[in-house]
CSV table of C-alpha atoms in Angstrom, one decimal:
chain,number,residue,atom,x,y,z
A,4,UNK,CA,0.0,0.0,0.0
A,5,UNK,CA,1.1,3.6,-0.7
A,6,UNK,CA,0.5,6.7,1.4
A,7,UNK,CA,-2.0,9.0,-0.3
A,8,UNK,CA,-0.1,12.3,0.3
A,9,UNK,CA,-1.9,15.6,0.0
A,10,UNK,CA,-0.3,19.0,-0.6
A,11,UNK,CA,-1.2,21.8,1.8
A,12,UNK,CA,0.6,25.2,2.2
A,13,UNK,CA,3.7,23.9,0.4
A,14,UNK,CA,4.1,20.7,2.3
A,15,UNK,CA,2.9,17.1,1.8
A,16,UNK,CA,0.8,15.4,4.5
A,17,UNK,CA,-0.1,11.7,5.1
A,18,UNK,CA,-3.4,10.6,6.5
A,19,UNK,CA,-3.3,8.7,9.8
A,20,UNK,CA,-5.8,6.2,8.4
A,21,UNK,CA,-3.4,5.3,5.6
A,22,UNK,CA,-0.5,5.1,8.1
A,23,UNK,CA,-2.5,2.8,10.4
A,24,UNK,CA,-3.4,0.5,7.5
A,25,UNK,CA,0.2,0.4,6.2
A,26,UNK,CA,1.6,-0.6,9.6
A,27,UNK,CA,-1.2,-3.0,10.5
A,28,UNK,CA,-2.4,-1.0,13.4
A,29,UNK,CA,-5.9,-0.1,14.6
A,30,UNK,CA,-6.6,3.6,13.7
A,31,UNK,CA,-8.0,4.3,17.1
A,32,UNK,CA,-4.8,3.0,18.7
A,33,UNK,CA,-2.7,5.1,16.4
A,34,UNK,CA,-4.6,8.3,17.1
A,35,UNK,CA,-4.3,7.5,20.8
A,36,UNK,CA,-0.5,7.2,20.4
A,37,UNK,CA,-0.4,10.4,18.4
A,38,UNK,CA,-2.3,12.3,21.1
A,39,UNK,CA,0.3,11.0,23.6
A,40,UNK,CA,3.1,12.4,21.3
A,41,UNK,CA,1.3,15.7,21.1
A,42,UNK,CA,0.9,16.0,24.8
A,43,UNK,CA,4.6,15.5,25.3
A,44,UNK,CA,5.5,18.0,22.5
A,45,UNK,CA,3.2,20.7,23.9
A,46,UNK,CA,4.9,20.5,27.3
A,47,UNK,CA,7.8,22.2,25.5
A,48,UNK,CA,6.9,25.8,24.6
A,49,UNK,CA,9.6,25.9,21.9
A,50,UNK,CA,7.8,23.2,19.9
A,51,UNK,CA,4.7,23.3,17.8
A,52,UNK,CA,2.8,20.0,17.7
A,53,UNK,CA,1.3,20.9,14.3
A,54,UNK,CA,4.8,20.7,12.8
A,55,UNK,CA,4.3,17.0,13.3
A,56,UNK,CA,0.5,16.3,13.6
A,57,UNK,CA,-2.4,18.3,12.3
A,58,UNK,CA,-5.9,17.4,13.7
A,59,UNK,CA,-8.7,17.0,11.2
A,60,UNK,CA,-12.0,15.2,10.7
A,61,UNK,CA,-13.6,13.0,8.0
A,62,UNK,CA,-17.1,11.6,7.3
A,63,UNK,CA,-17.6,8.0,8.1
A,64,UNK,CA,-19.9,5.7,6.1
A,65,UNK,CA,-22.6,6.6,8.6
A,66,UNK,CA,-22.1,10.3,7.6
A,67,UNK,CA,-20.7,11.1,11.0
A,68,UNK,CA,-17.7,13.3,11.7
A,69,UNK,CA,-14.7,11.3,13.0
A,70,UNK,CA,-11.2,12.4,14.1
A,71,UNK,CA,-8.0,11.7,12.2
A,72,UNK,CA,-4.6,13.4,11.8
A,73,UNK,CA,-2.7,14.7,8.9
A,74,UNK,CA,0.9,13.8,9.5
A,75,UNK,CA,3.9,15.7,8.2
A,76,UNK,CA,7.2,14.2,7.2
A,77,UNK,CA,8.5,14.9,10.6
A,78,UNK,CA,5.5,13.3,12.1
A,79,UNK,CA,6.0,10.2,10.1
A,80,UNK,CA,9.6,10.1,11.3
A,81,UNK,CA,8.3,10.2,14.9
A,82,UNK,CA,5.8,7.4,14.3
A,83,UNK,CA,8.5,5.3,12.5
A,84,UNK,CA,10.9,5.8,15.4
A,85,UNK,CA,8.4,4.2,17.8
A,86,UNK,CA,8.2,1.0,15.7
A,87,UNK,CA,10.4,-2.0,15.6
A,88,UNK,CA,10.7,-5.0,13.3
A,89,UNK,CA,9.8,-5.5,9.7
A,90,UNK,CA,6.7,-3.2,9.6
A,91,UNK,CA,8.7,-0.3,11.0
A,92,UNK,CA,11.4,-0.8,8.4
A,93,UNK,CA,8.9,-1.0,5.6
A,94,UNK,CA,6.9,2.0,6.7
A,95,UNK,CA,10.1,4.1,7.0
A,96,UNK,CA,11.2,3.1,3.5
A,97,UNK,CA,7.8,3.8,2.1
A,98,UNK,CA,7.2,7.2,3.6
A,99,UNK,CA,10.8,8.4,2.8
A,100,UNK,CA,10.4,7.2,-0.8
A,101,UNK,CA,7.0,8.8,-1.3
A,102,UNK,CA,7.8,12.1,0.3
A,103,UNK,CA,10.9,12.4,-1.8
A,104,UNK,CA,9.0,11.5,-4.9
A,105,UNK,CA,6.3,14.1,-4.2
A,106,UNK,CA,8.9,16.8,-3.4
A,107,UNK,CA,10.8,16.0,-6.7
A,108,UNK,CA,7.5,16.1,-8.6
A,109,UNK,CA,6.8,19.5,-7.1
A,110,UNK,CA,10.2,20.7,-8.1
A,111,UNK,CA,9.7,19.4,-11.6
A,112,UNK,CA,6.3,21.1,-11.8
A,113,UNK,CA,8.0,24.4,-10.9
A,114,UNK,CA,10.6,23.9,-13.6
A,115,UNK,CA,7.9,24.1,-16.2
A,116,UNK,CA,6.8,27.5,-15.0
A,117,UNK,CA,8.3,30.8,-16.2
A,118,UNK,CA,11.3,32.2,-14.2
A,119,UNK,CA,9.0,35.0,-13.0
A,120,UNK,CA,6.4,32.6,-11.6
A,121,UNK,CA,9.1,30.4,-10.0
A,122,UNK,CA,10.5,33.5,-8.3
A,123,UNK,CA,7.1,34.4,-7.0
A,124,UNK,CA,6.5,30.9,-5.6
A,125,UNK,CA,9.9,30.9,-3.9
A,126,UNK,CA,9.1,34.4,-2.4
A,127,UNK,CA,5.7,33.2,-1.1
A,128,UNK,CA,7.3,30.1,0.4
A,129,UNK,CA,10.0,32.2,2.1
A,130,UNK,CA,7.3,34.6,3.4
A,131,UNK,CA,5.2,31.7,4.7
A,132,UNK,CA,8.2,30.2,6.5
A,133,UNK,CA,9.1,33.7,7.9
A,134,UNK,CA,5.5,34.2,9.1
A,135,UNK,CA,5.5,30.8,10.8
A,136,UNK,CA,8.8,31.4,12.6
A,137,UNK,CA,7.6,34.9,13.6
A,138,UNK,CA,4.4,33.4,15.0
A,139,UNK,CA,6.3,30.8,17.0
A,140,UNK,CA,8.6,33.6,18.4
A,141,UNK,CA,5.6,35.8,19.3
A,142,UNK,CA,3.9,32.9,21.0
A,143,UNK,CA,7.0,32.4,23.2
A,144,UNK,CA,7.7,36.1,24.0
A,145,UNK,CA,7.5,36.7,27.8
A,146,UNK,CA,5.1,39.2,29.3
A,147,UNK,CA,6.3,42.8,29.7
A,148,UNK,CA,6.8,44.7,32.9
A,149,UNK,CA,3.2,46.1,32.8
A,150,UNK,CA,1.8,42.5,32.5
A,151,UNK,CA,4.2,41.3,35.2
A,152,UNK,CA,2.8,44.0,37.5
A,153,UNK,CA,-0.8,42.9,36.7
A,154,UNK,CA,0.0,39.3,37.6
A,155,UNK,CA,1.8,40.3,40.8
A,156,UNK,CA,-1.2,42.4,41.9
A,157,UNK,CA,-3.7,39.7,41.1
A,158,UNK,CA,-1.7,37.1,43.0
A,159,UNK,CA,-1.6,39.5,46.0
A,160,UNK,CA,-5.4,40.2,45.7
A,161,UNK,CA,-6.2,36.5,45.5
A,162,UNK,CA,-4.2,35.7,48.6
A,163,UNK,CA,-5.9,38.4,50.7
A,164,UNK,CA,-9.3,37.4,49.3
A,165,UNK,CA,-9.1,33.9,50.7
A,166,UNK,CA,-6.7,34.0,53.6
A,167,UNK,CA,-9.5,34.4,56.2
A,168,UNK,CA,-10.8,31.0,55.1
A,169,UNK,CA,-7.5,29.4,55.9
A,170,UNK,CA,-5.0,31.1,58.2
A,171,UNK,CA,-4.9,34.9,58.3
A,172,UNK,CA,-1.8,35.0,60.5
A,173,UNK,CA,1.4,36.4,59.2
A,174,UNK,CA,2.9,32.9,58.9
A,175,UNK,CA,-0.3,31.7,57.2
A,176,UNK,CA,-0.3,34.5,54.7
A,177,UNK,CA,3.3,33.7,53.8
A,178,UNK,CA,2.4,30.0,53.2
A,179,UNK,CA,-0.4,31.2,50.9
A,180,UNK,CA,1.9,33.4,48.9
A,181,UNK,CA,4.5,30.5,48.7
A,182,UNK,CA,1.7,28.1,47.6
A,183,UNK,CA,0.2,30.2,44.9
A,184,UNK,CA,3.7,31.0,43.4
A,185,UNK,CA,4.7,27.4,43.5
A,186,UNK,CA,1.4,26.2,41.9
A,187,UNK,CA,1.7,29.0,39.3
A,188,UNK,CA,5.1,27.8,38.3
A,189,UNK,CA,3.9,24.2,38.0
A,190,UNK,CA,0.7,25.2,36.1
A,191,UNK,CA,2.5,27.3,33.4
A,192,UNK,CA,5.9,25.5,33.5
A,193,UNK,CA,7.9,28.7,34.2
A,194,UNK,CA,10.6,29.4,36.9
A,195,UNK,CA,8.7,32.6,37.9
A,196,UNK,CA,5.6,34.5,36.9
A,197,UNK,CA,7.9,37.0,35.2
A,198,UNK,CA,8.8,34.3,32.7
A,199,UNK,CA,5.1,33.7,31.6
A,200,UNK,CA,4.5,33.7,27.9
A,201,UNK,CA,2.3,36.5,26.5
A,202,UNK,CA,0.2,33.7,24.9
A,203,UNK,CA,-0.7,32.5,28.4
A,204,UNK,CA,-1.4,35.9,30.0
A,205,UNK,CA,-5.2,35.8,29.9
A,206,UNK,CA,-5.3,32.1,31.0
A,207,UNK,CA,-3.0,33.0,34.0
A,208,UNK,CA,-5.3,35.8,35.1
A,209,UNK,CA,-8.2,33.4,35.1
A,210,UNK,CA,-6.2,30.7,36.9
A,211,UNK,CA,-5.2,33.2,39.7
A,212,UNK,CA,-8.9,34.2,40.2
A,213,UNK,CA,-9.9,30.6,40.8
A,214,UNK,CA,-6.8,29.4,42.7
A,215,UNK,CA,-7.1,27.7,46.1
A,216,UNK,CA,-4.3,26.2,48.1
A,217,UNK,CA,-3.8,22.5,48.0
A,218,UNK,CA,-2.8,22.1,51.7
């Protein structure tokens, strides 16, 4: 069996249903594995899970929407790396060969175009890559001093809102401050609230408003 690759935004994608059939795996089990990979990837703010796996839906024979994933070349490499034995080797050989064939085909298609059109396509691809890198950088920018001040004030406000329900002594208040800062760092995977990503700023404010100590 061959992978039915589709072209989207200048890259080729494989369907998780085809991958499951090729490696002799139940599609439900493969999507479950992929979701596990995505969870690990998303724990690292420097990585984008859609560089590997893009969630999508399809219509079943019963005309119901069902989940599947469009898998990039990097995603196929990740899937292949988790496999052992003959099926893993055959899948690796198949996806490498087909991705390379499609990329060569795309290059050949470009060669038939005028130099002006080829240049336009290259410029669009560079712009798309630039926009993607810029978006990733923007998502990982840290909050500015004004936003840090907002977070700090909201943490203080939350502690004083709830301290009478726990221990409003000086020592109890210190424990609440230590607890909310510790839980904040764990919740947003940062060494300090000052290192919070701008992308998480609104979520952090909501989190603070609903925080309660775990002790």
